[in-house]
Amino acid sequence: MHVGPVDIYEEVLYAGLKNNVGFTSEEFVNVFRDSLKGLRYLFQVDDTYQPFIIPGGGTSAMESVTSFLTKGDKILVVSNGVFGDRWINIFKKYPVEVDYLKAEAGDYVSIDSVKEKVKQKHYKLITFTHVETSTGVRHPIKESVKEIKDYVDIVVVDGVSSVGAEEVKAKDWDVDIYLTASQKAIGAPPGLGLLVISENAMKHLREDNIAGYYLDLKNWLPVMRSMEEGKAAYFSTLPVHTVFMLNEALKLIQDEGIENRVKRHEKVAGAIRTGIEGMGLEIVAKRPEAYSNTVTGVMLRKAKAQDVLSEIVKEGVEIAPGVHPSLQGKYVRIGHMGWVTPNDAIITISALERTLKRLGEDIRVGEGVRAAQSYLT
Ligand code: PMP
């Protein structure tokens, strides 16, 4: 029950049990082509969007967005926490002008304040974080993009903790760049950054862009195009085993159906939150409409976060530390994404109850499990 990397389904693991596979082999090219198509389904886009599979993970996908920028461009970062701030840290390394709006821990930047900002100044690019993993807060992407799209050229959404578990409709919502990583709600091992890019954004992929060499998507584009046509191409070696496992995960997602998958995550997340409240604890996300399907932050009153983490592992459940600087040591995070089931919710709540009781936290033991059970039945 970590926030990522998460548990991997056995069939996905087995797909990676192979010798090294030639980069130009028919077997690899077919799997790569299917994965690119799988991304279109996952992000709900059509052929007008260009999918990319690049090495690295969430951060490499984020940094590759510099491929759409040129010197002096103005950028607005909408940050709800640690991973929103990561955009600021990335852009500070490049010759661009970065402005930002930040929310308090547990909240998100209001649509009105984003709208006011983009009306004041013309930004080439704006970034949002769909689910801020440091707090478990979900940003209303669809509603925000609708309000600001006319004022900015390129809208970017970090969906590292949302894609595969939350409703994501990149095309319908008019998002230009939606990105994620392999190790979270997709339920594959870490190692890959995944993006889909609109025609509008692709027009900004210029020769004089400010990206470095490895993460310049101009270098990766011929590989993506060629592979999708079933022809081998090379820019830099990809982690072939991870691609095989990603492809299997994407196949399983298509078998499950993305709407069903989102509903399953909603159910597990709801059971966990009901359990937390049932035992008498508070959730880090302040507004219920911003509760996410993937991460729940749990505020502690007495127990130390580090003790909760090391004790709950003894009960067979691994959860994650709270990492927002203004709430350091005061909360823990439960991840519920990938292949999670209602049974995982019950096990997690019961293990947390036992752990917290032992650590002297004032909770209603048994009431969390009771609440989660009645939520699920
Ligand atoms: N964005 C978000 C929302 C994340 O949760 C993470 C990883 N926790 C990242 C970006 C960075 O991804 P990675 O660790 O794969 O570089």
mmCIF file of C-alpha atoms and ligand atoms in Angstrom:
data_model
loop_
_atom_site.group_PDB
_atom_site.id
_atom_site.type_symbol
_atom_site.label_atom_id
_atom_site.label_comp_id
_atom_site.label_asym_id
_atom_site.label_seq_id
_atom_site.Cartn_x
_atom_site.Cartn_y
_atom_site.Cartn_z
ATOM 1 C CA MET A 1 0.000 0.000 0.000
ATOM 2 C CA HIS A 2 2.843 2.329 -0.902
ATOM 3 C CA VAL A 3 2.379 5.409 -3.061
ATOM 4 C CA GLY A 4 4.700 3.898 -5.673
ATOM 5 C CA PRO A 5 6.281 1.822 -6.866
ATOM 6 C CA VAL A 6 3.309 -0.401 -6.130
ATOM 7 C CA ASP A 7 2.701 -4.157 -6.099
ATOM 8 C CA ILE A 8 2.922 -5.741 -9.530
ATOM 9 C CA TYR A 9 0.396 -8.234 -10.842
ATOM 10 C CA GLU A 10 1.993 -11.637 -11.490
ATOM 11 C CA GLU A 11 1.208 -11.724 -15.202
ATOM 12 C CA VAL A 12 2.948 -8.380 -15.581
ATOM 13 C CA LEU A 13 6.018 -9.740 -13.796
ATOM 14 C CA TYR A 14 6.067 -12.862 -15.946
ATOM 15 C CA ALA A 15 6.028 -10.737 -19.100
ATOM 16 C CA GLY A 16 9.457 -9.469 -18.082
ATOM 17 C CA LEU A 17 10.985 -12.899 -17.509
ATOM 18 C CA LYS A 18 13.004 -12.977 -20.696
ATOM 19 C CA ASN A 19 16.506 -12.839 -21.934
ATOM 20 C CA ASN A 20 17.584 -9.520 -23.402
ATOM 21 C CA VAL A 21 15.560 -8.898 -26.504
ATOM 22 C CA GLY A 22 16.980 -7.267 -29.617
ATOM 23 C CA PHE A 23 15.909 -3.687 -29.968
ATOM 24 C CA THR A 24 15.197 -4.238 -33.638
ATOM 25 C CA SER A 25 13.535 -7.647 -33.235
ATOM 26 C CA GLU A 26 10.025 -8.101 -34.535
ATOM 27 C CA GLU A 27 8.967 -9.222 -31.062
ATOM 28 C CA PHE A 28 10.116 -5.971 -29.445
ATOM 29 C CA VAL A 29 8.839 -3.703 -32.197
ATOM 30 C CA ASN A 30 5.364 -5.296 -31.974
ATOM 31 C CA VAL A 31 5.237 -4.908 -28.216
ATOM 32 C CA PHE A 32 6.409 -1.298 -28.433
ATOM 33 C CA ARG A 33 3.799 -0.536 -31.092
ATOM 34 C CA ASP A 34 1.050 -2.092 -28.940
ATOM 35 C CA SER A 35 2.207 -0.100 -25.924
ATOM 36 C CA LEU A 36 2.016 3.167 -27.867
ATOM 37 C CA LYS A 37 -1.534 2.284 -28.875
ATOM 38 C CA GLY A 38 -2.261 1.255 -25.271
ATOM 39 C CA LEU A 39 -1.250 4.731 -24.139
ATOM 40 C CA ARG A 40 -3.836 6.300 -26.440
ATOM 41 C CA TYR A 41 -6.489 4.218 -24.704
ATOM 42 C CA LEU A 42 -5.145 4.943 -21.238
ATOM 43 C CA PHE A 43 -5.092 8.723 -21.728
ATOM 44 C CA GLN A 44 -8.245 8.653 -23.913
ATOM 45 C CA VAL A 45 -6.770 10.308 -26.982
ATOM 46 C CA ASP A 46 -6.986 9.560 -30.698
ATOM 47 C CA ASP A 47 -4.400 9.571 -33.494
ATOM 48 C CA THR A 48 -4.065 13.345 -33.334
ATOM 49 C CA TYR A 49 -2.010 12.861 -30.157
ATOM 50 C CA GLN A 50 1.578 11.609 -30.298
ATOM 51 C CA PRO A 51 2.449 9.059 -27.595
ATOM 52 C CA PHE A 52 5.998 8.798 -26.190
ATOM 53 C CA ILE A 53 7.631 6.071 -24.113
ATOM 54 C CA ILE A 54 10.996 7.247 -22.812
ATOM 55 C CA PRO A 55 13.425 5.923 -20.199
ATOM 56 C CA GLY A 56 13.356 7.296 -16.661
ATOM 57 C CA GLY A 57 10.002 7.895 -15.004
ATOM 58 C CA GLY A 58 7.840 10.772 -13.916
ATOM 59 C CA THR A 59 10.704 13.225 -13.669
ATOM 60 C CA SER A 60 12.182 12.411 -17.080
ATOM 61 C CA ALA A 61 8.737 12.835 -18.606
ATOM 62 C CA MET A 62 8.398 16.178 -16.786
ATOM 63 C CA GLU A 63 11.818 17.426 -17.847
ATOM 64 C CA SER A 64 11.229 16.363 -21.463
ATOM 65 C CA VAL A 65 8.536 19.061 -21.588
ATOM 66 C CA THR A 66 11.427 21.534 -22.047
ATOM 67 C CA SER A 67 11.440 20.225 -25.662
ATOM 68 C CA PHE A 68 8.485 22.537 -26.301
ATOM 69 C CA LEU A 69 10.183 25.657 -24.937
ATOM 70 C CA THR A 70 12.609 28.190 -26.321
ATOM 71 C CA LYS A 71 14.774 30.730 -24.541
ATOM 72 C CA GLY A 72 12.874 33.353 -22.557
ATOM 73 C CA ASP A 73 9.491 31.577 -22.586
ATOM 74 C CA LYS A 74 7.143 32.376 -19.713
ATOM 75 C CA ILE A 75 5.778 29.520 -17.640
ATOM 76 C CA LEU A 76 3.195 29.291 -14.872
ATOM 77 C CA VAL A 77 3.431 26.421 -12.384
ATOM 78 C CA VAL A 78 0.319 25.619 -10.342
ATOM 79 C CA SER A 79 1.679 23.782 -7.318
ATOM 80 C CA ASN A 80 -0.253 21.953 -4.636
ATOM 81 C CA GLY A 81 2.804 20.434 -2.971
ATOM 82 C CA VAL A 82 6.138 18.689 -3.415
ATOM 83 C CA PHE A 83 5.554 17.426 -6.953
ATOM 84 C CA GLY A 84 4.091 20.698 -8.137
ATOM 85 C CA ASP A 85 7.238 22.348 -6.782
ATOM 86 C CA ARG A 86 9.317 19.882 -8.787
ATOM 87 C CA TRP A 87 8.233 21.711 -11.947
ATOM 88 C CA ILE A 88 9.679 24.941 -10.518
ATOM 89 C CA ASN A 89 12.969 23.199 -9.723
ATOM 90 C CA ILE A 90 13.160 21.751 -13.231
ATOM 91 C CA PHE A 91 12.408 25.006 -15.059
ATOM 92 C CA LYS A 92 14.875 26.954 -12.893
ATOM 93 C CA LYS A 93 17.625 24.939 -14.598
ATOM 94 C CA TYR A 94 16.648 26.349 -18.004
ATOM 95 C CA PRO A 95 16.680 29.834 -19.542
ATOM 96 C CA VAL A 96 12.953 30.478 -19.030
ATOM 97 C CA GLU A 97 10.876 32.741 -16.765
ATOM 98 C CA VAL A 98 8.933 30.819 -14.122
ATOM 99 C CA ASP A 99 6.024 32.161 -12.086
ATOM 100 C CA TYR A 100 4.046 30.023 -9.691
ATOM 101 C CA LEU A 101 0.933 29.780 -7.566
ATOM 102 C CA LYS A 102 1.105 27.608 -4.469
ATOM 103 C CA ALA A 103 -1.575 26.066 -2.267
ATOM 104 C CA GLU A 104 -1.345 25.338 1.439
ATOM 105 C CA ALA A 105 -0.649 21.727 2.386
ATOM 106 C CA GLY A 106 -3.845 19.719 1.857
ATOM 107 C CA ASP A 107 -5.458 22.215 -0.482
ATOM 108 C CA TYR A 108 -5.280 23.111 -4.164
ATOM 109 C CA VAL A 109 -4.872 26.428 -5.954
ATOM 110 C CA SER A 110 -8.334 27.806 -6.772
ATOM 111 C CA ILE A 111 -9.457 28.005 -10.377
ATOM 112 C CA ASP A 112 -10.179 31.716 -9.938
ATOM 113 C CA SER A 113 -6.638 32.552 -8.886
ATOM 114 C CA VAL A 114 -5.195 30.610 -11.853
ATOM 115 C CA LYS A 115 -7.561 32.411 -14.205
ATOM 116 C CA GLU A 116 -6.649 35.810 -12.783
ATOM 117 C CA LYS A 117 -2.942 35.070 -13.230
ATOM 118 C CA VAL A 118 -3.162 33.875 -16.842
ATOM 119 C CA LYS A 119 -5.249 36.907 -17.765
ATOM 120 C CA GLN A 120 -2.552 39.236 -16.425
ATOM 121 C CA LYS A 121 0.322 37.787 -18.416
ATOM 122 C CA HIS A 122 0.676 35.601 -21.481
ATOM 123 C CA TYR A 123 2.215 32.251 -20.569
ATOM 124 C CA LYS A 124 3.545 29.862 -23.174
ATOM 125 C CA LEU A 125 2.997 26.911 -20.872
ATOM 126 C CA ILE A 126 1.129 26.105 -17.653
ATOM 127 C CA THR A 127 1.562 23.009 -15.479
ATOM 128 C CA PHE A 128 -0.884 21.266 -13.169
ATOM 129 C CA THR A 129 -0.485 18.168 -10.998
ATOM 130 C CA HIS A 130 -3.572 15.964 -11.233
ATOM 131 C CA VAL A 131 -3.015 14.154 -7.930
ATOM 132 C CA GLU A 132 -0.411 15.731 -5.673
ATOM 133 C CA THR A 133 1.210 12.612 -4.218
ATOM 134 C CA SER A 134 2.662 14.443 -1.210
ATOM 135 C CA THR A 135 -0.816 15.188 0.181
ATOM 136 C CA GLY A 136 -3.281 13.062 -1.814
ATOM 137 C CA VAL A 137 -5.057 16.148 -3.160
ATOM 138 C CA ARG A 138 -6.747 15.861 -6.553
ATOM 139 C CA HIS A 139 -6.862 18.979 -8.703
ATOM 140 C CA PRO A 140 -10.023 19.623 -10.782
ATOM 141 C CA ILE A 141 -8.205 19.415 -14.126
ATOM 142 C CA LYS A 142 -11.198 19.380 -16.472
ATOM 143 C CA GLU A 143 -12.773 22.444 -14.851
ATOM 144 C CA SER A 144 -9.474 24.357 -14.578
ATOM 145 C CA VAL A 145 -8.427 23.775 -18.188
ATOM 146 C CA LYS A 146 -11.802 24.935 -19.468
ATOM 147 C CA GLU A 147 -11.341 28.261 -17.688
ATOM 148 C CA ILE A 148 -7.770 29.001 -18.762
ATOM 149 C CA LYS A 149 -7.259 27.327 -22.139
ATOM 150 C CA ASP A 150 -7.874 30.509 -24.154
ATOM 151 C CA TYR A 151 -5.067 32.346 -22.376
ATOM 152 C CA VAL A 152 -2.131 29.910 -22.612
ATOM 153 C CA ASP A 153 -0.477 28.038 -25.493
ATOM 154 C CA ILE A 154 0.316 24.682 -23.897
ATOM 155 C CA VAL A 155 -1.439 23.010 -20.950
ATOM 156 C CA VAL A 156 0.584 20.295 -19.199
ATOM 157 C CA VAL A 157 -0.752 17.852 -16.601
ATOM 158 C CA ASP A 158 1.377 15.601 -14.417
ATOM 159 C CA GLY A 159 -0.748 12.496 -14.066
ATOM 160 C CA VAL A 160 1.895 10.339 -12.377
ATOM 161 C CA SER A 161 -0.443 9.551 -9.471
ATOM 162 C CA SER A 162 -3.675 9.636 -11.432
ATOM 163 C CA VAL A 163 -3.425 7.992 -14.856
ATOM 164 C CA GLY A 164 -4.890 4.484 -14.640
ATOM 165 C CA ALA A 165 -6.906 5.230 -11.487
ATOM 166 C CA GLU A 166 -8.706 8.556 -11.977
ATOM 167 C CA GLU A 167 -10.866 9.701 -14.862
ATOM 168 C CA VAL A 168 -8.452 11.095 -17.467
ATOM 169 C CA LYS A 169 -9.707 12.355 -20.819
ATOM 170 C CA ALA A 170 -6.778 14.227 -22.281
ATOM 171 C CA LYS A 171 -8.466 15.041 -25.594
ATOM 172 C CA ASP A 172 -11.942 15.914 -24.329
ATOM 173 C CA TRP A 173 -10.407 18.087 -21.628
ATOM 174 C CA ASP A 174 -8.134 19.777 -24.187
ATOM 175 C CA VAL A 175 -4.929 19.000 -22.313
ATOM 176 C CA ASP A 176 -1.868 19.318 -24.585
ATOM 177 C CA ILE A 177 0.600 17.220 -22.644
ATOM 178 C CA TYR A 178 -0.507 14.536 -20.172
ATOM 179 C CA LEU A 179 2.244 12.477 -18.621
ATOM 180 C CA THR A 180 2.774 9.619 -16.203
ATOM 181 C CA ALA A 181 5.264 6.935 -15.155
ATOM 182 C CA SER A 182 5.166 3.145 -15.341
ATOM 183 C CA GLN A 183 5.340 2.338 -11.618
ATOM 184 C CA LYS A 184 2.182 3.840 -10.154
ATOM 185 C CA ALA A 185 -1.472 3.284 -11.084
ATOM 186 C CA ILE A 186 -0.477 1.381 -14.221
ATOM 187 C CA GLY A 187 1.101 -1.207 -11.934
ATOM 188 C CA ALA A 188 4.305 -1.942 -13.873
ATOM 189 C CA PRO A 189 7.898 -1.619 -12.621
ATOM 190 C CA PRO A 190 9.625 1.780 -12.565
ATOM 191 C CA GLY A 191 11.762 2.801 -15.511
ATOM 192 C CA LEU A 192 9.576 4.550 -18.068
ATOM 193 C CA GLY A 193 8.176 8.031 -18.592
ATOM 194 C CA LEU A 194 4.970 8.074 -20.640
ATOM 195 C CA LEU A 195 3.441 11.044 -22.436
ATOM 196 C CA VAL A 196 0.765 11.915 -24.948
ATOM 197 C CA ILE A 197 1.144 15.196 -26.839
ATOM 198 C CA SER A 198 -1.480 17.139 -28.803
ATOM 199 C CA GLU A 199 -1.030 18.382 -32.364
ATOM 200 C CA ASN A 200 -1.082 21.905 -30.994
ATOM 201 C CA ALA A 201 1.851 21.214 -28.643
ATOM 202 C CA MET A 202 3.775 19.270 -31.306
ATOM 203 C CA LYS A 203 3.905 22.488 -33.368
ATOM 204 C CA HIS A 204 6.120 23.916 -30.635
ATOM 205 C CA LEU A 205 8.710 21.114 -30.881
ATOM 206 C CA ARG A 206 11.328 23.295 -32.530
ATOM 207 C CA GLU A 207 14.923 22.726 -33.565
ATOM 208 C CA ASP A 208 16.089 25.516 -31.213
ATOM 209 C CA ASN A 209 14.297 24.152 -28.145
ATOM 210 C CA ILE A 210 16.082 24.326 -24.780
ATOM 211 C CA ALA A 211 15.976 20.620 -23.847
ATOM 212 C CA GLY A 212 19.220 18.746 -23.339
ATOM 213 C CA TYR A 213 20.150 15.861 -25.624
ATOM 214 C CA TYR A 214 18.693 12.767 -23.934
ATOM 215 C CA LEU A 215 15.317 14.271 -23.072
ATOM 216 C CA ASP A 216 14.833 16.239 -26.278
ATOM 217 C CA LEU A 217 11.656 14.656 -27.629
ATOM 218 C CA LYS A 218 12.772 15.667 -31.115
ATOM 219 C CA ASN A 219 15.347 12.882 -30.836
ATOM 220 C CA TRP A 220 12.744 10.364 -29.664
ATOM 221 C CA LEU A 221 10.014 11.295 -32.152
ATOM 222 C CA PRO A 222 11.376 9.296 -35.146
ATOM 223 C CA VAL A 223 11.602 6.213 -32.894
ATOM 224 C CA MET A 224 7.975 6.566 -31.779
ATOM 225 C CA ARG A 225 6.718 7.155 -35.327
ATOM 226 C CA SER A 226 8.700 4.330 -36.826
ATOM 227 C CA MET A 227 7.831 1.803 -34.108
ATOM 228 C CA GLU A 228 4.154 2.578 -34.468
ATOM 229 C CA GLU A 229 4.460 1.666 -38.135
ATOM 230 C CA GLY A 230 6.072 -1.621 -37.114
ATOM 231 C CA LYS A 231 9.611 -0.612 -38.149
ATOM 232 C CA ALA A 232 12.571 -0.708 -35.799
ATOM 233 C CA ALA A 233 14.356 2.540 -34.959
ATOM 234 C CA TYR A 234 17.020 3.613 -32.492
ATOM 235 C CA PHE A 235 17.949 6.722 -30.566
ATOM 236 C CA SER A 236 19.038 5.288 -27.202
ATOM 237 C CA THR A 237 18.515 1.848 -25.701
ATOM 238 C CA LEU A 238 15.213 1.434 -23.886
ATOM 239 C CA PRO A 239 14.760 -0.831 -20.842
ATOM 240 C CA VAL A 240 13.333 -3.671 -22.922
ATOM 241 C CA HIS A 241 12.037 -5.781 -20.016
ATOM 242 C CA THR A 242 10.130 -2.855 -18.562
ATOM 243 C CA VAL A 243 8.538 -2.240 -21.945
ATOM 244 C CA PHE A 244 7.355 -5.880 -22.063
ATOM 245 C CA MET A 245 5.878 -5.526 -18.583
ATOM 246 C CA LEU A 246 4.301 -2.160 -19.382
ATOM 247 C CA ASN A 247 2.668 -3.688 -22.417
ATOM 248 C CA GLU A 248 1.191 -6.517 -20.348
ATOM 249 C CA ALA A 249 -0.122 -4.016 -17.777
ATOM 250 C CA LEU A 250 -1.692 -1.927 -20.545
ATOM 251 C CA LYS A 251 -3.336 -5.056 -21.977
ATOM 252 C CA LEU A 252 -4.790 -5.925 -18.569
ATOM 253 C CA ILE A 253 -6.058 -2.351 -18.211
ATOM 254 C CA GLN A 254 -7.824 -2.648 -21.559
ATOM 255 C CA ASP A 255 -9.299 -6.014 -20.497
ATOM 256 C CA GLU A 256 -10.587 -4.524 -17.253
ATOM 257 C CA GLY A 257 -11.845 -1.408 -19.034
ATOM 258 C CA ILE A 258 -10.684 1.994 -17.896
ATOM 259 C CA GLU A 259 -14.072 3.019 -16.459
ATOM 260 C CA ASN A 260 -14.202 -0.166 -14.360
ATOM 261 C CA ARG A 261 -10.655 0.399 -13.248
ATOM 262 C CA VAL A 262 -11.442 3.925 -12.092
ATOM 263 C CA LYS A 263 -14.540 2.635 -10.250
ATOM 264 C CA ARG A 264 -12.471 -0.053 -8.513
ATOM 265 C CA HIS A 265 -9.996 2.569 -7.323
ATOM 266 C CA GLU A 266 -12.849 4.828 -6.189
ATOM 267 C CA LYS A 267 -14.310 1.994 -4.121
ATOM 268 C CA VAL A 268 -11.033 1.034 -2.450
ATOM 269 C CA ALA A 269 -10.180 4.690 -1.770
ATOM 270 C CA GLY A 270 -13.633 5.310 -0.309
ATOM 271 C CA ALA A 271 -13.306 2.288 2.001
ATOM 272 C CA ILE A 272 -9.922 3.442 3.236
ATOM 273 C CA ARG A 273 -11.064 6.994 3.951
ATOM 274 C CA THR A 274 -14.217 5.745 5.687
ATOM 275 C CA GLY A 275 -12.026 3.459 7.790
ATOM 276 C CA ILE A 276 -9.664 6.289 8.740
ATOM 277 C CA GLU A 277 -12.551 8.522 9.793
ATOM 278 C CA GLY A 278 -14.234 5.596 11.540
ATOM 279 C CA MET A 279 -11.249 5.117 13.839
ATOM 280 C CA GLY A 280 -11.313 8.858 14.564
ATOM 281 C CA LEU A 281 -8.460 10.274 12.485
ATOM 282 C CA GLU A 282 -8.339 13.126 10.002
ATOM 283 C CA ILE A 283 -7.438 13.102 6.337
ATOM 284 C CA VAL A 284 -4.772 15.511 5.033
ATOM 285 C CA ALA A 285 -6.810 16.636 1.994
ATOM 286 C CA LYS A 286 -9.025 19.450 3.247
ATOM 287 C CA ARG A 287 -11.842 19.429 0.733
ATOM 288 C CA PRO A 288 -13.772 16.181 0.178
ATOM 289 C CA GLU A 289 -14.166 16.948 -3.536
ATOM 290 C CA ALA A 290 -10.356 16.838 -3.745
ATOM 291 C CA TYR A 291 -10.006 13.375 -2.202
ATOM 292 C CA SER A 292 -8.097 11.200 -4.633
ATOM 293 C CA ASN A 293 -8.569 7.611 -5.764
ATOM 294 C CA THR A 294 -4.868 6.902 -5.263
ATOM 295 C CA VAL A 295 -3.351 8.471 -2.139
ATOM 296 C CA THR A 296 -4.760 9.192 1.338
ATOM 297 C CA GLY A 297 -2.764 11.240 3.829
ATOM 298 C CA VAL A 298 -3.572 10.373 7.467
ATOM 299 C CA MET A 299 -2.900 12.977 10.185
ATOM 300 C CA LEU A 300 -1.366 11.660 13.395
ATOM 301 C CA ARG A 301 -1.942 13.289 16.783
ATOM 302 C CA LYS A 302 0.478 11.462 19.014
ATOM 303 C CA ALA A 303 2.286 8.624 17.234
ATOM 304 C CA LYS A 304 5.448 9.459 15.318
ATOM 305 C CA ALA A 305 5.193 8.853 11.576
ATOM 306 C CA GLN A 306 8.465 6.927 11.476
ATOM 307 C CA ASP A 307 7.246 4.558 14.221
ATOM 308 C CA VAL A 308 3.963 3.944 12.419
ATOM 309 C CA LEU A 309 5.850 2.999 9.247
ATOM 310 C CA SER A 310 8.239 0.600 10.934
ATOM 311 C CA GLU A 311 5.512 -0.985 13.101
ATOM 312 C CA ILE A 312 2.892 -1.479 10.390
ATOM 313 C CA VAL A 313 5.427 -3.348 8.242
ATOM 314 C CA LYS A 314 5.510 -5.960 11.027
ATOM 315 C CA GLU A 315 1.767 -6.373 10.430
ATOM 316 C CA GLY A 316 2.466 -7.142 6.774
ATOM 317 C CA VAL A 317 1.513 -3.771 5.279
ATOM 318 C CA GLU A 318 3.865 -1.170 3.854
ATOM 319 C CA ILE A 319 2.723 2.445 3.703
ATOM 320 C CA ALA A 320 4.609 5.674 2.952
ATOM 321 C CA PRO A 321 5.888 8.656 4.941
ATOM 322 C CA GLY A 322 4.346 12.114 4.669
ATOM 323 C CA VAL A 323 6.702 14.298 2.659
ATOM 324 C CA HIS A 324 5.124 17.740 2.593
ATOM 325 C CA PRO A 325 7.661 20.017 4.367
ATOM 326 C CA SER A 326 5.050 21.944 6.379
ATOM 327 C CA LEU A 327 3.564 18.724 7.838
ATOM 328 C CA GLN A 328 6.804 16.781 8.220
ATOM 329 C CA GLY A 329 6.522 13.886 10.690
ATOM 330 C CA LYS A 330 2.841 14.606 11.329
ATOM 331 C CA TYR A 331 1.239 12.286 8.825
ATOM 332 C CA VAL A 332 1.597 9.079 6.850
ATOM 333 C CA ARG A 333 0.331 8.231 3.374
ATOM 334 C CA ILE A 334 -1.568 5.187 2.211
ATOM 335 C CA GLY A 335 -1.232 4.406 -1.489
ATOM 336 C CA HIS A 336 -4.151 2.589 -3.116
ATOM 337 C CA MET A 337 -3.413 2.193 -6.766
ATOM 338 C CA GLY A 338 -2.638 -0.414 -9.374
ATOM 339 C CA TRP A 339 -4.133 -3.793 -8.648
ATOM 340 C CA VAL A 340 -5.678 -2.940 -5.238
ATOM 341 C CA THR A 341 -8.898 -4.616 -4.075
ATOM 342 C CA PRO A 342 -11.442 -4.002 -1.292
ATOM 343 C CA ASN A 343 -9.662 -6.749 0.685
ATOM 344 C CA ASP A 344 -6.517 -4.600 0.648
ATOM 345 C CA ALA A 345 -8.530 -1.740 2.156
ATOM 346 C CA ILE A 346 -9.776 -3.912 5.034
ATOM 347 C CA ILE A 347 -6.321 -5.363 5.728
ATOM 348 C CA THR A 348 -4.746 -1.909 5.708
ATOM 349 C CA ILE A 349 -7.304 -0.378 8.072
ATOM 350 C CA SER A 350 -7.099 -3.305 10.494
ATOM 351 C CA ALA A 351 -3.275 -3.302 10.495
ATOM 352 C CA LEU A 352 -3.271 0.463 11.023
ATOM 353 C CA GLU A 353 -5.671 0.177 13.948
ATOM 354 C CA ARG A 354 -3.480 -2.386 15.708
ATOM 355 C CA THR A 355 -0.330 -0.390 14.999
ATOM 356 C CA LEU A 356 -1.710 2.939 16.194
ATOM 357 C CA LYS A 357 -3.204 1.411 19.330
ATOM 358 C CA ARG A 358 0.200 -0.050 20.233
ATOM 359 C CA LEU A 359 1.801 3.350 19.666
ATOM 360 C CA GLY A 360 -0.636 5.034 22.047
ATOM 361 C CA GLU A 361 -2.670 6.963 19.474
ATOM 362 C CA ASP A 362 -6.173 7.687 20.746
ATOM 363 C CA ILE A 363 -8.325 5.814 18.231
ATOM 364 C CA ARG A 364 -11.511 3.751 18.300
ATOM 365 C CA VAL A 365 -10.097 0.281 17.675
ATOM 366 C CA GLY A 366 -12.368 -1.844 15.502
ATOM 367 C CA GLU A 367 -14.501 1.098 14.399
ATOM 368 C CA GLY A 368 -12.356 1.743 11.341
ATOM 369 C CA VAL A 369 -12.788 -1.807 10.078
ATOM 370 C CA ARG A 370 -16.504 -1.719 10.908
ATOM 371 C CA ALA A 371 -16.946 1.545 8.956
ATOM 372 C CA ALA A 372 -14.942 0.284 5.985
ATOM 373 C CA GLN A 373 -16.925 -2.982 5.946
ATOM 374 C CA SER A 374 -20.257 -1.214 5.941
ATOM 375 C CA TYR A 375 -19.016 1.110 3.193
ATOM 376 C CA LEU A 376 -18.168 -1.932 1.094
ATOM 377 C CA THR A 377 -21.353 -3.915 1.706
HETATM 378 N N1 PMP B 1 4.974 13.607 -10.156
HETATM 379 C C1 PMP B 1 4.248 13.012 -9.207
HETATM 380 C C2 PMP B 1 2.840 13.482 -8.956
HETATM 381 C C3 PMP B 1 4.812 11.964 -8.476
HETATM 382 O O1 PMP B 1 4.104 11.363 -7.521
HETATM 383 C C4 PMP B 1 6.126 11.541 -8.753
HETATM 384 C C5 PMP B 1 6.774 10.390 -8.013
HETATM 385 N N2 PMP B 1 6.361 10.175 -6.739
HETATM 386 C C6 PMP B 1 6.823 12.208 -9.753
HETATM 387 C C7 PMP B 1 6.213 13.228 -10.438
HETATM 388 C C8 PMP B 1 8.221 11.819 -10.094
HETATM 389 O O2 PMP B 1 8.243 10.558 -10.653
HETATM 390 P P1 PMP B 1 9.574 9.664 -10.629
HETATM 391 O O3 PMP B 1 9.873 9.379 -9.202
HETATM 392 O O4 PMP B 1 9.186 8.445 -11.411
HETATM 393 O O5 PMP B 1 10.645 10.454 -11.287
#
